[in-house]
Coordinates of C-alpha atoms in Angstrom, one line a residue:
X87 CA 143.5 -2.3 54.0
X88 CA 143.3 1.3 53.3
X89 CA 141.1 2.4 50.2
X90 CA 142.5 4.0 47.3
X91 CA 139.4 6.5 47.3
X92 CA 139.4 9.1 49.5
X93 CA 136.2 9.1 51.0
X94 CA 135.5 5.2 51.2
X95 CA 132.8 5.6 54.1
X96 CA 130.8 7.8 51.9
X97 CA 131.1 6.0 48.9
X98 CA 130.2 2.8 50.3
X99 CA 127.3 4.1 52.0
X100 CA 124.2 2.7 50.6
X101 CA 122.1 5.3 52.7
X102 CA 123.7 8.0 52.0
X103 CA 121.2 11.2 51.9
X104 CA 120.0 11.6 48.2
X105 CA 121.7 14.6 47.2
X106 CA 124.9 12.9 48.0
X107 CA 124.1 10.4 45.9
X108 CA 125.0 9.8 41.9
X109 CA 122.9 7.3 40.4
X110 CA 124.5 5.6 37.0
X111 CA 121.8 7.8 35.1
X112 CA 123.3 11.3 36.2
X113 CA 127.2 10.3 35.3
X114 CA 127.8 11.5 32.3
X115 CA 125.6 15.0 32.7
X116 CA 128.4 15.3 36.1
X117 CA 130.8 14.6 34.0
X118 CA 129.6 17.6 32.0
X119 CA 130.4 19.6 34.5
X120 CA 133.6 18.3 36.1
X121 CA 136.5 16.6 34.0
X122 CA 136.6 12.9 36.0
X123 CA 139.3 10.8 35.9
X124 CA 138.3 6.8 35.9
X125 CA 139.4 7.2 40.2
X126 CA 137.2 9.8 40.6
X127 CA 134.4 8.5 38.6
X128 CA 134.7 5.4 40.6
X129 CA 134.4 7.0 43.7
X130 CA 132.1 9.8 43.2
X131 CA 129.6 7.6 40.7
X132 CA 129.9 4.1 40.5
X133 CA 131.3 2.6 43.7
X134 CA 128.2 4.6 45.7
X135 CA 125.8 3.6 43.3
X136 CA 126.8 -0.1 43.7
X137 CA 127.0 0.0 46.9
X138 CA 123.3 0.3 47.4
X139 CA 122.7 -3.4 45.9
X140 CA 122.8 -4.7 49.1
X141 CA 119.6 -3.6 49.3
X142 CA 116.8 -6.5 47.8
X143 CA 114.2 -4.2 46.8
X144 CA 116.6 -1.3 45.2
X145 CA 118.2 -4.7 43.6
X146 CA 115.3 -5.7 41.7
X147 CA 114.7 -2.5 40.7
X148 CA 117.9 -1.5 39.1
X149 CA 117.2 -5.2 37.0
X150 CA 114.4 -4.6 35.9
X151 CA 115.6 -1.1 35.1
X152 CA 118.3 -2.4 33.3
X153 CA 117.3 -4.9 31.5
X154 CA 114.8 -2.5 30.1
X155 CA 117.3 -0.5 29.0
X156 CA 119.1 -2.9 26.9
X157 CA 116.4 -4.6 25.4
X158 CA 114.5 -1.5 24.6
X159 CA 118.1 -0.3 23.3
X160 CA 117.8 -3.7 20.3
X161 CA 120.4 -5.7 22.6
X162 CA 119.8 -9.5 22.9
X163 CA 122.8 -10.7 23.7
X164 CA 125.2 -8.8 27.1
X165 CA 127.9 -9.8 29.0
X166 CA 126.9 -7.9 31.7
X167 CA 129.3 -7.0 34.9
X168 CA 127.1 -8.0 37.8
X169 CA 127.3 -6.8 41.7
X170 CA 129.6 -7.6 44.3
X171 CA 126.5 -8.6 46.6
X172 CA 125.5 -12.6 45.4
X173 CA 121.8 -11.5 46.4
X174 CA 121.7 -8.7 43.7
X175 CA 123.2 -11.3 41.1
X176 CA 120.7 -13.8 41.7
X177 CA 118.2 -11.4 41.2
X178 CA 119.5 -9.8 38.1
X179 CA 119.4 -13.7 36.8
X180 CA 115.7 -14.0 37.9
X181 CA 114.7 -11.1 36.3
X182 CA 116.7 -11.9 33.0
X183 CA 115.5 -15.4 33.1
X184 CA 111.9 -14.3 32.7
X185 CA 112.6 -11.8 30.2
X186 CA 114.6 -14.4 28.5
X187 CA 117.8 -12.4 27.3
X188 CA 121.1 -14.2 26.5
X189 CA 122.7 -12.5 29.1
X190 CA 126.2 -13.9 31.0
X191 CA 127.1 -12.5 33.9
X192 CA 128.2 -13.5 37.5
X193 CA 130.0 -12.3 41.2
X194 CA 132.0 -9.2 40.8
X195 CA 135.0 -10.2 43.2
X196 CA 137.6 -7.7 44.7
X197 CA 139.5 -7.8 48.4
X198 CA 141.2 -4.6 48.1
X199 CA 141.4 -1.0 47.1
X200 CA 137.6 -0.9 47.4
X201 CA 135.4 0.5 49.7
X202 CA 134.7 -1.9 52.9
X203 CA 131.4 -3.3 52.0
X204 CA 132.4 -4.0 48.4
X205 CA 135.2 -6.9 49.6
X206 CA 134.9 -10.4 49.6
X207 CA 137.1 -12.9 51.0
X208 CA 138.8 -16.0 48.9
X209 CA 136.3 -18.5 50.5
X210 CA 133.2 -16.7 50.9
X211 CA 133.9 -15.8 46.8
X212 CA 133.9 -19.6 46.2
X213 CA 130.9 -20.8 47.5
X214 CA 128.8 -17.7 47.0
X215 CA 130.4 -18.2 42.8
X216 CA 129.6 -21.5 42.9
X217 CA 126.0 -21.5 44.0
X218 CA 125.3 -19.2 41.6
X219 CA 127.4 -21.5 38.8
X220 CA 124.9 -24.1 40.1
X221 CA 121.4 -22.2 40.2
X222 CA 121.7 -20.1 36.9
X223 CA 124.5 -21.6 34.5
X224 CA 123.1 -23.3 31.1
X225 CA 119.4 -22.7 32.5
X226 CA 117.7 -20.7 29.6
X227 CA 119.8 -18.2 28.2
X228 CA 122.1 -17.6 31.0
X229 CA 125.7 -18.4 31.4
X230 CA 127.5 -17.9 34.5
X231 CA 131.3 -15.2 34.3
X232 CA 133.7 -15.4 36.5
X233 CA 134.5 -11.9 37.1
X234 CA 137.0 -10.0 39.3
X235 CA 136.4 -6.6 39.0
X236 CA 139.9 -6.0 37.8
X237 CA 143.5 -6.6 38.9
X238 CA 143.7 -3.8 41.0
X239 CA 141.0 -4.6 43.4
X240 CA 141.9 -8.4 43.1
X241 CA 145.2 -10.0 44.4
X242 CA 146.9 -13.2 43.6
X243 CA 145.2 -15.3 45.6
X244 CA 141.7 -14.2 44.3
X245 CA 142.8 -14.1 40.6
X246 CA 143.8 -17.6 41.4
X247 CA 140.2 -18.8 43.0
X248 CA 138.3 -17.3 39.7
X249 CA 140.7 -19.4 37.6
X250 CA 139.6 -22.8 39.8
X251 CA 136.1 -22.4 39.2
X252 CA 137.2 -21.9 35.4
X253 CA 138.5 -25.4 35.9
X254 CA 135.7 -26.8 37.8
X255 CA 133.2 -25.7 35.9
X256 CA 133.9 -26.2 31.9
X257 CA 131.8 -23.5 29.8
X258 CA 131.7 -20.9 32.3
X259 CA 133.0 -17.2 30.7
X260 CA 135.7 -14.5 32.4
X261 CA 135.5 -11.1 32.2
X262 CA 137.1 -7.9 33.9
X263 CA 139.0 -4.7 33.1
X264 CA 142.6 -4.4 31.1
X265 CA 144.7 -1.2 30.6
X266 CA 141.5 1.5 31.0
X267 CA 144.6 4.1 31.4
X268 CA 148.2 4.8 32.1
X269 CA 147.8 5.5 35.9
X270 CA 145.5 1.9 36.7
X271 CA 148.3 0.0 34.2
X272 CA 151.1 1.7 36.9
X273 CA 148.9 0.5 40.1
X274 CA 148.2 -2.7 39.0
X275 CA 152.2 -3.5 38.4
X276 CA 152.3 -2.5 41.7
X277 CA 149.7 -4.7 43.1
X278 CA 151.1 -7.6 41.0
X279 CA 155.0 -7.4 40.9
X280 CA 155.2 -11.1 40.0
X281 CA 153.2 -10.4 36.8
X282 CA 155.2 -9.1 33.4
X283 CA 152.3 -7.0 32.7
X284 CA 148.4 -6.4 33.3
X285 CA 147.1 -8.8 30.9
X286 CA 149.8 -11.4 32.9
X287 CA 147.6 -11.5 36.1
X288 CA 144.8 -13.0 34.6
X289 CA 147.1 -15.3 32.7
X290 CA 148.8 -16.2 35.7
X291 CA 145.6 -16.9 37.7
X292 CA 144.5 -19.6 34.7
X293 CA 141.7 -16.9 34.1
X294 CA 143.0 -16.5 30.0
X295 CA 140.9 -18.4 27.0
X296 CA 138.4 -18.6 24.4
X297 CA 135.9 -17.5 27.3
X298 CA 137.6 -14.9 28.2
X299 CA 136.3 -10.9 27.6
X300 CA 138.1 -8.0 29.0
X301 CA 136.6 -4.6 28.9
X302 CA 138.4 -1.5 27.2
X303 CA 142.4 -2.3 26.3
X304 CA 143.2 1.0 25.4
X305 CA 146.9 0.4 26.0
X306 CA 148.2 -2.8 25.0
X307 CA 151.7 -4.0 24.7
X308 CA 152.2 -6.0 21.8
X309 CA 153.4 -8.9 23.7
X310 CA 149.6 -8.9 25.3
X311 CA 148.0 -8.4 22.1
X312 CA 149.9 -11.4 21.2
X313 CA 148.6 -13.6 24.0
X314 CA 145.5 -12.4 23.7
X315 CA 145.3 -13.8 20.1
X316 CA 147.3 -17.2 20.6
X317 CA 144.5 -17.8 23.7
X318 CA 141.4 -16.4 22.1
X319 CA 140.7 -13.9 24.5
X320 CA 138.6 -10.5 23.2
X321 CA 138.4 -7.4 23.7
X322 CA 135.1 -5.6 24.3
X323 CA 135.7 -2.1 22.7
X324 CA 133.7 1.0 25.0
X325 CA 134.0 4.2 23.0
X326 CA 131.6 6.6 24.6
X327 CA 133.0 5.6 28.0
X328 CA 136.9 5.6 26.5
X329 CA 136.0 8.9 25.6
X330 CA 134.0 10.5 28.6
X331 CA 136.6 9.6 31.0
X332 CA 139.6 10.2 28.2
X333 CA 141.1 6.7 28.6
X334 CA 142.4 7.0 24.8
X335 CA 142.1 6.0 21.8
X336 CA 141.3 2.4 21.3
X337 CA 143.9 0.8 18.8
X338 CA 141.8 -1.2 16.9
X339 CA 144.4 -2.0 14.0
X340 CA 146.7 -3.6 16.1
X341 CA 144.3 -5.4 17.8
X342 CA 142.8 -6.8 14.2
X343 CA 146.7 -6.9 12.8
X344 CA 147.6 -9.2 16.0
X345 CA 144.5 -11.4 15.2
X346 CA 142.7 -10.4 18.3
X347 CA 138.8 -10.7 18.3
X348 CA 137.3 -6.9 19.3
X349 CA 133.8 -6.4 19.5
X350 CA 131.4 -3.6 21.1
X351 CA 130.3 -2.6 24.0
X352 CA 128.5 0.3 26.0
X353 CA 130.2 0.4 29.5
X354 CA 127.0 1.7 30.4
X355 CA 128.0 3.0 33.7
X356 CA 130.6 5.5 32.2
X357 CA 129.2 5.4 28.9
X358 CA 126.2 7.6 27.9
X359 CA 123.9 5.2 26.9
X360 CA 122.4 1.5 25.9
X361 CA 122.2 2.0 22.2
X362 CA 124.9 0.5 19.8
X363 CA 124.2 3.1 17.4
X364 CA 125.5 5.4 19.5
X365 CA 128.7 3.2 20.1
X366 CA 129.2 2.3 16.6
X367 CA 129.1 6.0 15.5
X368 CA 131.4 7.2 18.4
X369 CA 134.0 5.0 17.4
X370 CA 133.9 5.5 14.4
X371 CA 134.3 9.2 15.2
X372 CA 137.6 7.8 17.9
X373 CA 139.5 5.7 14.3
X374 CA 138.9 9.3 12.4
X375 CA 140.4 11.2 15.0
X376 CA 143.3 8.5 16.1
X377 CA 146.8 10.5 16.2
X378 CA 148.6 7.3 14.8
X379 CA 146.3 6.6 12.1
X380 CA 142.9 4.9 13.1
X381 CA 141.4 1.8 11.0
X382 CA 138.6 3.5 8.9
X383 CA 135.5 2.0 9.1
X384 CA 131.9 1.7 7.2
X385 CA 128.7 1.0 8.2
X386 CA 129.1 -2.6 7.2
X387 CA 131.9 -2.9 9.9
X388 CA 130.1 -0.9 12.8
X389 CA 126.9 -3.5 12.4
X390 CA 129.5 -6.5 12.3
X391 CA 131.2 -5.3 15.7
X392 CA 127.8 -4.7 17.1
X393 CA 126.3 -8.3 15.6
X394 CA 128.1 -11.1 14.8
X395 CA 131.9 -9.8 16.6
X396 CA 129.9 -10.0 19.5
X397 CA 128.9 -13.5 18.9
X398 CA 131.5 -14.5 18.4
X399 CA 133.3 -13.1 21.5
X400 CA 130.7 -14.5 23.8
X401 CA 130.9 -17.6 21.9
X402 CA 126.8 -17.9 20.9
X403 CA 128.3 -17.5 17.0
X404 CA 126.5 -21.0 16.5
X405 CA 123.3 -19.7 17.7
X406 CA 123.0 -15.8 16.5
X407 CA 125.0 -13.0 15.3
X408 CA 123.1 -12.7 11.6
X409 CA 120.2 -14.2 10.3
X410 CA 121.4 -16.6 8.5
X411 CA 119.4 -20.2 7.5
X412 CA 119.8 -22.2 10.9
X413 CA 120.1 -19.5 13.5
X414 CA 117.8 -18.2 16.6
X415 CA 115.6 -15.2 15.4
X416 CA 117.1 -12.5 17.2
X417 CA 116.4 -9.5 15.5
X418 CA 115.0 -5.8 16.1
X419 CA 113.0 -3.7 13.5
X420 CA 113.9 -0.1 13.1
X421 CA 111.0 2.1 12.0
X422 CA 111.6 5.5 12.9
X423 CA 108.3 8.3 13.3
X424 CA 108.0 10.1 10.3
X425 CA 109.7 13.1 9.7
X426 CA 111.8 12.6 12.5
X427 CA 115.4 12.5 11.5
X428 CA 116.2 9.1 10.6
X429 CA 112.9 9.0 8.7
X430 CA 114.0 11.6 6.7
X431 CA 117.8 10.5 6.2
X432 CA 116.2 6.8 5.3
X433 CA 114.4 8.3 2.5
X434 CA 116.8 9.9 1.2
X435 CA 119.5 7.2 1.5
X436 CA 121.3 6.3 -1.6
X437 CA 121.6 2.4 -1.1
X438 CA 121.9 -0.1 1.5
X439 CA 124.9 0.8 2.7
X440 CA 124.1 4.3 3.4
X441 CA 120.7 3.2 4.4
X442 CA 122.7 1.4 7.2
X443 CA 125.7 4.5 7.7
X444 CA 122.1 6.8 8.7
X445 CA 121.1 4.1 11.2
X446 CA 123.9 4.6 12.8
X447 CA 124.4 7.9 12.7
X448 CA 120.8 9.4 13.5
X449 CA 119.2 6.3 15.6
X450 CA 118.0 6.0 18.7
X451 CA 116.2 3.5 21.1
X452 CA 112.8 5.2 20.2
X453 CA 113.5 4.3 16.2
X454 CA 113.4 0.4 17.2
X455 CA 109.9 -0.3 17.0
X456 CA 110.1 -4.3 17.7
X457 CA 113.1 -6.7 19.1
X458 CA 112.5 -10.6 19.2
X459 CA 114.6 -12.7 21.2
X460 CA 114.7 -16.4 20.0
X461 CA 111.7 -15.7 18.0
X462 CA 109.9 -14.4 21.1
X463 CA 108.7 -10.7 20.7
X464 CA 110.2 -8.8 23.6
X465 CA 109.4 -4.8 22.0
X466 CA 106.4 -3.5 20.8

């Protein structure tokens, strides 16, 4: 089938020479210098860049690199998109095993509109899933998500395989993309003409619940909102990457007006970066600017949708999410350098609340001086 990208042998060659290459690192500085459109990022940035995890040894490097990079960032908990080669999932599980983050993640699935090496077939997604249901799922701190990279790259009849490990294996989590932009929601009603809207192929394919996560929702109908809330689905809220590749602005009223559970994310591949600071401050900045009227927020509601929303979307709202009597010590400790600027803006802060407003606002991964996982130090 013929890709949507224009140069699919490029961009799924993992040996491509190096200047032809775009690691996730250098995105956003290209996007500096080039407005992308989610296609074009795909091709020139993220569908290269993943198609070199076929490789074992770049594999467990990008891991450990990653992992790195959210735990150093304060994040103890991720549902993380994984690779669309089992080896590199299995060894994103190993390493995350022995660093022992409450990560969920799993097989990203597509047979279409993708580069050649990136496809999968119904079967060969099945048993390759299931093995990895089997090895990781429940062992530690890992949970196994069913996750098809989205509806354009997925048809029917893979949708439809993701929903029957749902139902063969009770517990497991979903996650994918829904309405990124106006272009993808056009494409995908093409690709799925049976379906009333983008949020209906995933319904369709059983793939809808309380374990369910799916990734931006900039442009929602009402009657998906809807579903979303009557089936528990959330929505995992990107701003940096809503904003770098001018998806739009998220509509986080009518998402928290339809009784739909949003909490935050990083998209770190089109995103500029681990740190929820940095995604609670941008959108923050996206409700201020919103052209019909964004929900304003306070410091107290950025450090819920980075805490205990997300607990509560990945379902762990039993375990962590606050520190109240009862729960898993999860925690990091900020302590900023003196006279750096958070330093500076903590001593000067007027009370808790703004203490926590200049957190988000001036800190960085280098200002969190110690994260614990489950009581376990992880940062020093």
């Amino acid at each position: 089938m013929k890709s949507l990208f224009s140069k699919p042998a490029y961009a799924a060659n993992p040996n491509a020479p190096e200047n032809e290459r775009l690691p996730l690192g250098k995105t956003f500085a290209f996007g500096l210098q080039h407005v992308l459109t989610m296609y074009e990022w795909l091709e020139v940035c993220a569908l290269p860049e993943e198609g070199r995890l076929i490789e074992d040894t770049y594999a467990h490097n990008l891991a450990e690199e990653f992992l790195h990079g959210l735990i150093s960032s304060g994040t103890t908990s991720a549902m993380v998109f994984g690779s669309h080669f089992a080896s590199a999932v299995d060894i994103l599980f190993a390493h995350a095993s022995q660093l022992g983050i409450r990560m969920t993640a799993g097989l990203v699935t597509s047979d279409r509109n993708l580069p050649e090496p990136l496809l999968t077939t119904i079967d060969k997604s099945m048993v390759e899933s299931q093995q990895l249901i089997d090895r990781w799922h429940g062992k530690g701190r890992l949970r196994y998500a069913v996750t098809p990279r989205f509806s354009l790259s997925a048809g029917e009849e893979l949708l439809a395989a993701g929903g029957q490990l749902v139902r063969d294996n009770p517990g497991i989590m979903v996650t994918s993309h829904l309405n990124e932009n106006h272009d993808e929601i056009a494409a995908v009603a093409e690709v799925h003409p049976n379906a009333r809207d983008y949020l209906d192929t995933y319904d369709i394919a059983g793939l809808l619940g309380d374990h369910t996560i799916l990734a931006h929702n900039v442009h929602p109908t009402d009657r998906e909102l809807a579903r979303m809330a009557e089936t528990g689905a959330a929505a995992a809220h990107c701003p940096t990457s809503n904003s770098a590749l001018a998806s739009g602005f998220f509509p986080l009223q009518r998402h928290i007006d339809a009784g739909v559970q949003v909490a935050l994310g990083s998209d770190v591949g089109a995103g500029n970066g681990f740190s929820m600071f940095k995604e609670g401050v941008q959108a923050y900045f996206m409700q201020q600017l919103h052209p019909d009227g964004g929900l304003p927020m306070t410091s107290a509601h950025l450090l819920y949708l980075a805490t205990a929303s997300g607990a509560q979307a990945l379902d762990l709202e039993d375990e962590v999410g606050d520190l109240s009597v009862g729960k898993r010590f999860d925690a990091v400790y900020i302590s900023p350098t003196a006279r750096q600027p958070l330093d500076v803006g903590l001593n000067h802060a007027a009370d808790d609340e703004d203490a926590l407003a200049k957190i988000f606002a001036l800190g960085t991964p280098s200002d969190i001086n110690r994260v614990w996982i489950d009581g376990q130090l992880v940062k020093s």
